[in-house]
XYZ file of C-alpha atoms in Angstrom:
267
model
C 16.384 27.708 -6.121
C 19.122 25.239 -6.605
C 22.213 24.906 -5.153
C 25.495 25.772 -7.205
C 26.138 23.997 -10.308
C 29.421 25.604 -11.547
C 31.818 22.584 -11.388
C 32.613 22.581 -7.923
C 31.791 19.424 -5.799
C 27.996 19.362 -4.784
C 27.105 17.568 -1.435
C 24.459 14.569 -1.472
C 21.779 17.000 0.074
C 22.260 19.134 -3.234
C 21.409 16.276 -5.078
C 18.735 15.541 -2.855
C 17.022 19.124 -3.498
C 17.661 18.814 -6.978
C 15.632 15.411 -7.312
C 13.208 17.010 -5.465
C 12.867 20.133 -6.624
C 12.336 17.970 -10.461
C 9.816 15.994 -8.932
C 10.613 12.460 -7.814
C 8.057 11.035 -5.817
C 8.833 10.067 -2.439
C 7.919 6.522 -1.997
C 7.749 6.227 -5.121
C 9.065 3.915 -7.821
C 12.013 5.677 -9.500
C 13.663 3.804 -12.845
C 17.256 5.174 -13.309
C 19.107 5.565 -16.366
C 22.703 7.815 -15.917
C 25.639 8.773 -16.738
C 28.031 9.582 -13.869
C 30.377 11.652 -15.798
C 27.416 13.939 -16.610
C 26.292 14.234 -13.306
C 29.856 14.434 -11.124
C 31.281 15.932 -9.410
C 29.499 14.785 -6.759
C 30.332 14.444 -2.787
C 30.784 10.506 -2.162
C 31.374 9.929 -5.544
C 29.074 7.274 -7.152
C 27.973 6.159 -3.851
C 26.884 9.770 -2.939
C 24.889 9.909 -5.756
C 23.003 6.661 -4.889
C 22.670 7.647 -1.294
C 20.782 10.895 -2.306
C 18.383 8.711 -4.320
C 17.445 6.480 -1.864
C 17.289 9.660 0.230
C 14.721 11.532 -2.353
C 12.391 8.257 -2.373
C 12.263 7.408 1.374
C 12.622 4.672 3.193
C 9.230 3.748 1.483
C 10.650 3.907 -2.241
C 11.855 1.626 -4.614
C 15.051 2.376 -6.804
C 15.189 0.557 -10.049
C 18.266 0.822 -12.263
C 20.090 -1.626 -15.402
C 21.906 -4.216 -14.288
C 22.282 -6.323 -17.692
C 25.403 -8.203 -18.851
C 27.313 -7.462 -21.692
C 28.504 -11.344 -22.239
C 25.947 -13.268 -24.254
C 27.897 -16.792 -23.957
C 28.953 -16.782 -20.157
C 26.516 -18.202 -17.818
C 24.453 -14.864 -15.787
C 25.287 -15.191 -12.211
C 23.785 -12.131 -10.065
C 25.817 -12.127 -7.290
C 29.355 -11.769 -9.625
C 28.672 -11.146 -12.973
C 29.109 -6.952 -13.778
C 27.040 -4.719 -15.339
C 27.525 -3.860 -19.152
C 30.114 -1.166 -19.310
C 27.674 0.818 -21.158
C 25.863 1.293 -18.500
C 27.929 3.130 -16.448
C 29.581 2.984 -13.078
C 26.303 3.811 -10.934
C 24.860 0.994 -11.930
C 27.354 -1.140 -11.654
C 27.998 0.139 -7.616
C 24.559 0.068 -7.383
C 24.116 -3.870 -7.691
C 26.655 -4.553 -5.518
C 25.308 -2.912 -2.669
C 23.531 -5.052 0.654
C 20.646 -5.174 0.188
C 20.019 -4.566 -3.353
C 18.559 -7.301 -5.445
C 18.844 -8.158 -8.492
C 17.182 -10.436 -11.534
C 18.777 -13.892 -11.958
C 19.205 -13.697 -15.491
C 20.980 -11.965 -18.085
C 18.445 -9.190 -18.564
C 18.687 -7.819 -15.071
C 17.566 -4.901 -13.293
C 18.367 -4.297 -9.638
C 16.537 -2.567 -7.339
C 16.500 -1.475 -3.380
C 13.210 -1.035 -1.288
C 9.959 -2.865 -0.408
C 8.753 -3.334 -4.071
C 12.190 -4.614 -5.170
C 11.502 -8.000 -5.229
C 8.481 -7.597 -7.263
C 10.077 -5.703 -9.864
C 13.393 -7.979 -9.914
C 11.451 -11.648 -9.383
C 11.550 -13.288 -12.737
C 10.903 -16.547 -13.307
C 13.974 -19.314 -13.676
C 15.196 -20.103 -15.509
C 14.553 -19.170 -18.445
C 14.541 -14.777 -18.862
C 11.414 -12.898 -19.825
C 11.566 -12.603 -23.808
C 12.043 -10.526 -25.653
C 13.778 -7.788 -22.851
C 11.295 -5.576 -22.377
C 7.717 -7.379 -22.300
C 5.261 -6.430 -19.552
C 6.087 -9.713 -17.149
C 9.970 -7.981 -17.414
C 10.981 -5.636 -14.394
C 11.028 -2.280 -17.091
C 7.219 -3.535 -17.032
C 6.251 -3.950 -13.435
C 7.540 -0.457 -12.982
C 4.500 1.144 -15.519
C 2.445 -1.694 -13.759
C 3.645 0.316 -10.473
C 3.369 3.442 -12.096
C 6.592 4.324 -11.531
C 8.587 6.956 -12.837
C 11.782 7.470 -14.959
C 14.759 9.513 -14.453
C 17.132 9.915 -17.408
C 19.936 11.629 -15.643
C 22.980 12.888 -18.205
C 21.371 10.523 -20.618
C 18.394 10.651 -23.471
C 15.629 8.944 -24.276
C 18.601 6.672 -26.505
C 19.123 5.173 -23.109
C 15.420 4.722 -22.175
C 14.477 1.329 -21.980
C 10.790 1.781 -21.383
C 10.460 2.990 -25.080
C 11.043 -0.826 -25.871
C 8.149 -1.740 -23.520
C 6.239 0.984 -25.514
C 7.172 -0.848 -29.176
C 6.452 -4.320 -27.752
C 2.900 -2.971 -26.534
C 1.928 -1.260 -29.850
C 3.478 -4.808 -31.808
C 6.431 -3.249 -33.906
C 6.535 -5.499 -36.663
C 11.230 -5.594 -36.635
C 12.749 -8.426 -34.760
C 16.473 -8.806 -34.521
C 17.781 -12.205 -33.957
C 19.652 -12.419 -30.165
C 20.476 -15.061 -27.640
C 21.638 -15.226 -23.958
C 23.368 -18.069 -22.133
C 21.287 -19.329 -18.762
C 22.291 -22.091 -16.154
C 19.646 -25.253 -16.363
C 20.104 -28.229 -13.663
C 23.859 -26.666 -13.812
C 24.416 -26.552 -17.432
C 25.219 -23.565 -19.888
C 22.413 -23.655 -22.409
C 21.781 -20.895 -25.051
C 18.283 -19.331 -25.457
C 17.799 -17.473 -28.824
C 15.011 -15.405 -29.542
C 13.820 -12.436 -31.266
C 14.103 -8.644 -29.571
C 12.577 -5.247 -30.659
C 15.794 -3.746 -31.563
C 17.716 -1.182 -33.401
C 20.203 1.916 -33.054
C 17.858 3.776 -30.609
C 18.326 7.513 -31.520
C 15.124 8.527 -33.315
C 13.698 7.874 -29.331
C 14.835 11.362 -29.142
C 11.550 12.338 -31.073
C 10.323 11.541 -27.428
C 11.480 14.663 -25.837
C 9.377 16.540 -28.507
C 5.857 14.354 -28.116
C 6.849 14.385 -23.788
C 6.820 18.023 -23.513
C 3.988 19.090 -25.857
C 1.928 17.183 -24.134
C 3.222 18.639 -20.924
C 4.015 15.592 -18.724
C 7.979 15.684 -19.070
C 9.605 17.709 -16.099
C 13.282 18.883 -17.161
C 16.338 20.519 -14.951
C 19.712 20.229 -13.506
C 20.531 17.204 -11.105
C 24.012 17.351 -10.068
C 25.712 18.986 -12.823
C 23.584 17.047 -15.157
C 20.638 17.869 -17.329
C 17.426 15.330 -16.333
C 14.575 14.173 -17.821
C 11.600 12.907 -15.319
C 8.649 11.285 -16.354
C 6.028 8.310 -15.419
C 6.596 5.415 -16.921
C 3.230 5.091 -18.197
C 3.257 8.495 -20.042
C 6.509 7.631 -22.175
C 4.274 4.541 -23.672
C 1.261 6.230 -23.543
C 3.430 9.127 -25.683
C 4.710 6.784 -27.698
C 1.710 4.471 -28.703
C -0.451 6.774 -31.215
C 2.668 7.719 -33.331
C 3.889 4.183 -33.388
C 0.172 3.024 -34.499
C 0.392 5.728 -37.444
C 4.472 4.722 -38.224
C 5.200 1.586 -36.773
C 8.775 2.229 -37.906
C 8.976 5.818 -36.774
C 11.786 4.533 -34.648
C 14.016 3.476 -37.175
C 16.171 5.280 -39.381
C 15.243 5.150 -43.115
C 16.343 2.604 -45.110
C 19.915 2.610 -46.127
C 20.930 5.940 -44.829
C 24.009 4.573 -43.397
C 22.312 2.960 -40.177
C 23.361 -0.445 -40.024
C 21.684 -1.262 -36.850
C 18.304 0.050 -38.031
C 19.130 -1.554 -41.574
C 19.195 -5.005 -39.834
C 15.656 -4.512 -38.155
C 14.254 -3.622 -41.688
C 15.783 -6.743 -43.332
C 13.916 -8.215 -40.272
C 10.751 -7.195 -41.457
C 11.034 -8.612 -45.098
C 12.384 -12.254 -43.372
């Protein structure tokens, strides 16, 4: 049974249970996506909430979570540059913490444990391209077999979906571009991503739990979504072979985000 979740303040060993008690693998591999304001309140605040993370995985776990910027024409530097707002505030105390590392480019993820500088160690210094290819750290956690935790958020939010369109070859690119440091100097890398509004990933929730392999509960005062990274793509895969647009909205019904990756298409 659960400890209270009628508003009041819940202590980090609530939180604890609750991660538990949903099914995150101790020393495991644990990808976060969350919203704090979902989840609070929440003893220790935002730092609470990581503590009882680290505390469900064990000192043998890794925790993964976004770390991305939201500039696209100011150099990435890891140690200063913050988190997209969009984000959230988790991530953005959780890559400042010692001991957490995190990608040197403008794609990051950060990530705390022994298999943290595997997931984080991409190449310089150019990023992996697009986002969300196997070599990037949303990859080496299904190469881990690690799971997800969507915590206050939906599948919107899930980034491994994007690993799952890249592996099934969706045929939309939208036209995108970072700025990197080479030898010292600013240079801008455009390139294609897999990209568009993200809310038809909702369909996941229906394909997860018919098949059975998405657990679902309260974290916090939050409602979560667990699952292994593997699953989500492996969900995703036949439906995106029979649609490969399934994703996107339909043409001109007001999306202008999913409008762009079908003009992409036609280019």
């Amino acid at each position: 049974m659960h400890p209270r979740t009628d508003g009041h303040e819940l202590t980090r060993a609530d939180i604890t249970a609750h991660l538990l008690s949903l099914g995150v693998s101790p020393a495991g591999v644990l990808l976060v996506h969350t919203s704090y304001r979902a989840v609070r309140p929440v003893e220790g605040g935002t730092r609470g909430l990581i503590d009882a993370l680290l505390t469900a995985l064990g000192p043998q776990g890794t925790l993964v979570m976004p770390s991305w910027t939201g500039d696209d024409d100011a150099p990435f530097d890891p140690a200063m540059t913050p988190a997209a707002s969009g984000l959230g505030v988790v991530a953005d105390t959780f890559r400042q913490l010692p001991g957490v590392l995190r990608s040197n480019h403008p794609h990051a993820f950060a990530a705390s444990g022994p298999r943290a500088a595997h997931v984080t160690g991409d190449p310089l210094p150019r990023p992996p391209l697009p986002p969300h290819i196997p070599q990037s750290p949303v990859g080496r956690v299904h190469e881990l077999d690690g799971q997800v935790l969507l915590l206050g958020v939906g599948h919107d939010a899930d980034t491994t979906m994007h690993l799952a369109e890249v592996s099934a070859g969706v045929p939309y690119r939208i036209r995108k571009y970072v700025t990197v440091l080479e030898h010292g100097r600013a240079v801008r890398v455009d390139y294609d991503e897999n990209d568009h509004c993200c809310a038809r990933f909702a369909l996941m929730d229906d394909w997860l739990r018919e098949a059975g392999i998405q657990r679902e509960g309260t974290v916090g005062h939050a409602h979560a979504r667990l699952a292994r990274s593997r699953d989500i793509v492996q969900a995703a895969l036949p439906h995106l072979e029979r649609d490969p647009f399934v994703f996107l909205h339909p043409q001109g019904s007001g999306c202008n985000e999913c409008d762009e990756a079908w003009r992409s298409v036609r280019r």
